[in-house]
Amino acid sequence: MTEERPGFVTGIIDDLTYVYSDSFSPQEVQETVIGVWNRAKDAPIALHLPVLIRSRSRELLIARAQAEGRIPKRIPEILFICVRNEGRSQLAAALAEHLSGHRVHVRSAGTHPTGEVSPITVQALAERGISLDAPYPKPVHTSVVDAADVVVTMGVRQDEAAFPGKRYEHWDVPDPAGQPIEAVRDIRDDLQARVTRLLREILD
């Protein structure tokens, strides 16, 4: 028996099918949106679920289109990966987007994502004037890895042989999970220094 989906999922499918009609078939869009819905429907983010389903589906479609050459890539792509996508990779991605002035496109993901971003991560970023707009942890998807120019891992290792021709970096950064805010601030500042260096190398 086919599981009944909320009306907003059908609406997202229809909207994105129209928006990306030049790049994807209706079936490709539907498969992407339903895949995102199936992974996110039980997450503790019901209030923002329609927005997040649309955002994540759009992100995956754009990444796939860039990786397959269906649409041009106008700015460099950086992907930050950690284990749960609730701390380090969220911090690094938010800092990179903020510090670059949107001159790079940034994504983050986790090998074993949890249900929500750590509140202490949100707090540490807020102290720098950076807000996360309804964030939630996301799994590593082949499309976002394939679309990235730079892949930064923390606490995990990415199979570099599977996606050749990219720049890979592994940062030895402590996991902020369970740490007091003072320790998380140190992690944030360490990541800010690393991100600043990376952006300088990419953009200068």
Coordinates of C-alpha atoms in Angstrom, one line a residue:
M1 CA 0.0 0.0 0.0
T2 CA 1.4 3.4 -1.0
E3 CA 1.8 5.8 1.9
E4 CA -0.3 8.9 1.6
R5 CA 1.8 12.1 1.4
P6 CA 0.8 15.5 2.6
G7 CA -0.5 18.0 0.1
F8 CA 2.5 20.2 0.5
V9 CA 4.8 17.4 -0.9
T10 CA 2.7 17.3 -4.1
G11 CA 2.9 21.1 -4.3
I12 CA 6.7 21.0 -4.0
I13 CA 6.9 18.4 -6.7
D14 CA 4.7 20.5 -9.0
D15 CA 6.6 23.7 -8.3
L16 CA 10.1 22.2 -8.8
T17 CA 9.0 20.3 -11.9
Y18 CA 8.1 23.6 -13.4
V19 CA 11.2 25.5 -12.2
Y20 CA 13.6 22.8 -13.4
S21 CA 11.7 21.7 -16.5
D22 CA 14.7 22.5 -18.7
S23 CA 17.0 20.3 -16.6
F24 CA 15.0 17.4 -15.2
S25 CA 12.1 15.2 -16.1
P26 CA 9.0 15.2 -13.8
Q27 CA 9.9 11.7 -12.7
E28 CA 13.4 12.8 -11.6
V29 CA 12.0 15.7 -9.6
Q30 CA 9.4 13.5 -8.0
E31 CA 12.0 10.9 -7.0
T32 CA 14.2 13.6 -5.5
V33 CA 11.4 15.2 -3.4
I34 CA 9.9 11.9 -2.2
G35 CA 13.4 10.8 -1.2
V36 CA 13.9 13.9 0.8
W37 CA 10.5 13.6 2.4
N38 CA 11.0 10.0 3.4
R39 CA 14.3 10.9 5.2
A40 CA 13.0 14.0 6.9
K41 CA 9.4 13.3 7.8
D42 CA 10.2 11.9 11.2
A43 CA 12.6 14.6 12.2
P44 CA 11.6 16.9 15.1
I45 CA 11.2 19.9 12.8
A46 CA 7.5 19.7 11.9
L47 CA 7.0 23.4 12.0
H48 CA 9.5 24.1 9.2
L49 CA 9.1 20.8 7.4
P50 CA 7.6 22.1 4.1
V51 CA 10.3 24.8 3.8
L52 CA 13.1 22.3 4.6
I53 CA 11.7 19.7 2.1
R54 CA 11.6 22.3 -0.6
S55 CA 15.1 23.7 0.2
R56 CA 16.8 20.3 0.4
S57 CA 15.1 19.0 -2.8
R58 CA 16.2 22.1 -4.6
E59 CA 19.7 21.8 -3.2
L60 CA 20.0 18.2 -4.4
L61 CA 18.6 19.0 -7.9
I62 CA 21.0 21.9 -8.3
A63 CA 24.0 19.8 -7.1
R64 CA 23.1 17.0 -9.5
A65 CA 22.6 19.4 -12.4
Q66 CA 26.0 21.0 -11.8
A67 CA 27.7 17.7 -11.4
E68 CA 26.2 16.4 -14.6
G69 CA 26.8 19.6 -16.5
R70 CA 23.2 20.4 -17.0
I71 CA 23.6 23.9 -15.5
P72 CA 26.8 26.0 -15.2
K73 CA 28.7 26.4 -11.9
R74 CA 29.3 30.1 -11.4
I75 CA 31.2 30.1 -8.0
P76 CA 33.3 27.5 -6.2
E77 CA 31.5 24.8 -4.2
I78 CA 32.6 23.7 -0.7
L79 CA 31.2 20.8 1.1
F80 CA 31.8 20.3 4.9
I81 CA 31.2 16.8 6.3
C82 CA 31.3 15.6 9.9
V83 CA 29.6 12.7 11.6
R84 CA 26.2 14.0 12.7
N85 CA 26.0 17.4 10.8
E86 CA 24.9 19.0 14.0
G87 CA 28.1 20.8 15.1
R88 CA 31.4 21.1 13.2
S89 CA 30.2 21.0 9.7
Q90 CA 27.3 23.4 10.5
L91 CA 29.7 25.8 12.1
A92 CA 32.2 25.6 9.3
A93 CA 29.5 26.0 6.6
A94 CA 27.9 29.0 8.2
L95 CA 31.2 30.7 8.8
A96 CA 32.3 30.1 5.2
E97 CA 29.1 31.5 3.8
H98 CA 29.4 34.6 6.1
L99 CA 33.1 35.3 5.6
S100 CA 33.0 34.8 1.9
G101 CA 30.3 37.3 1.3
H102 CA 28.5 34.6 -0.7
R103 CA 31.4 34.3 -3.2
V104 CA 31.4 30.6 -2.6
H105 CA 28.5 28.2 -2.4
V106 CA 28.6 26.1 0.8
R107 CA 26.9 22.8 1.7
S108 CA 27.2 20.6 4.8
A109 CA 26.3 17.0 5.5
G110 CA 26.8 14.2 8.0
T111 CA 27.6 10.5 7.6
H112 CA 25.2 9.7 10.4
P113 CA 23.0 12.8 10.7
T114 CA 20.9 13.4 13.8
G115 CA 17.5 14.9 14.1
E116 CA 18.5 18.5 14.9
V117 CA 21.4 20.9 15.0
S118 CA 22.9 21.4 18.4
P119 CA 21.5 24.4 20.2
I120 CA 25.0 25.3 21.4
T121 CA 26.1 25.4 17.8
V122 CA 23.4 27.9 17.1
Q123 CA 24.4 30.0 20.1
A124 CA 28.1 30.0 19.2
L125 CA 27.2 31.3 15.7
A126 CA 24.7 33.9 17.1
E127 CA 27.6 35.4 19.1
R128 CA 29.2 36.1 15.8
G129 CA 26.1 37.6 14.3
I130 CA 25.4 34.6 12.2
S131 CA 22.0 32.9 12.2
L132 CA 21.0 29.5 10.9
D133 CA 17.6 29.6 9.1
A134 CA 15.7 26.6 10.2
P135 CA 18.7 24.2 10.0
Y136 CA 18.6 20.5 10.1
P137 CA 21.2 17.7 9.7
K138 CA 21.4 16.2 6.3
P139 CA 23.0 13.0 5.0
V140 CA 25.9 12.9 2.6
H141 CA 24.5 12.6 -0.9
T142 CA 26.5 11.6 -3.9
S143 CA 25.2 14.6 -5.9
V144 CA 26.6 17.2 -3.4
V145 CA 29.9 15.4 -3.2
D146 CA 30.1 15.2 -7.0
A147 CA 29.3 18.9 -7.3
A148 CA 31.8 20.1 -4.8
D149 CA 35.2 21.6 -5.7
V150 CA 36.5 21.3 -2.2
V151 CA 35.5 18.6 0.3
V152 CA 36.4 19.2 4.0
T153 CA 35.9 16.3 6.5
M154 CA 36.0 16.4 10.2
G155 CA 35.9 13.2 12.3
V156 CA 35.2 11.1 9.2
R157 CA 37.0 10.2 6.0
Q158 CA 35.6 10.6 2.5
D159 CA 36.4 8.0 -0.2
E160 CA 38.5 10.2 -2.4
A161 CA 38.9 7.6 -5.1
A162 CA 35.2 7.6 -5.7
F163 CA 35.2 11.3 -6.6
P164 CA 38.6 12.1 -8.2
G165 CA 39.6 15.6 -9.3
K166 CA 38.6 17.4 -6.2
R167 CA 40.5 19.1 -3.4
Y168 CA 40.2 17.1 -0.2
E169 CA 41.1 18.4 3.3
H170 CA 40.7 16.7 6.7
W171 CA 40.6 19.0 9.6
D172 CA 41.4 17.7 13.1
V173 CA 38.8 19.6 15.0
P174 CA 37.2 18.5 18.3
D175 CA 33.6 17.5 18.4
P176 CA 31.5 20.1 20.2
A177 CA 28.9 17.6 21.3
G178 CA 28.5 17.7 25.0
Q179 CA 31.0 20.5 25.4
P180 CA 30.5 23.6 27.5
I181 CA 30.0 26.9 25.6
E182 CA 33.6 28.0 26.4
A183 CA 34.9 24.9 24.6
V184 CA 32.5 25.4 21.7
R185 CA 33.7 29.0 21.3
D186 CA 37.3 27.7 21.0
I187 CA 36.1 25.2 18.3
R188 CA 34.2 28.0 16.5
D189 CA 37.3 30.2 16.5
D190 CA 39.5 27.4 15.3
L191 CA 37.2 26.8 12.5
Q192 CA 37.0 30.4 11.6
A193 CA 40.8 30.6 11.2
R194 CA 40.7 27.4 9.0
V195 CA 37.9 28.7 6.9
T196 CA 39.5 32.1 6.5
R197 CA 42.7 30.4 5.2
L198 CA 40.7 28.1 2.8
L199 CA 38.7 31.0 1.4
R200 CA 41.9 33.0 0.8
E201 CA 43.4 30.1 -1.1
I202 CA 40.3 29.6 -3.2
L203 CA 39.3 33.2 -3.9
D204 CA 42.6 35.1 -4.1

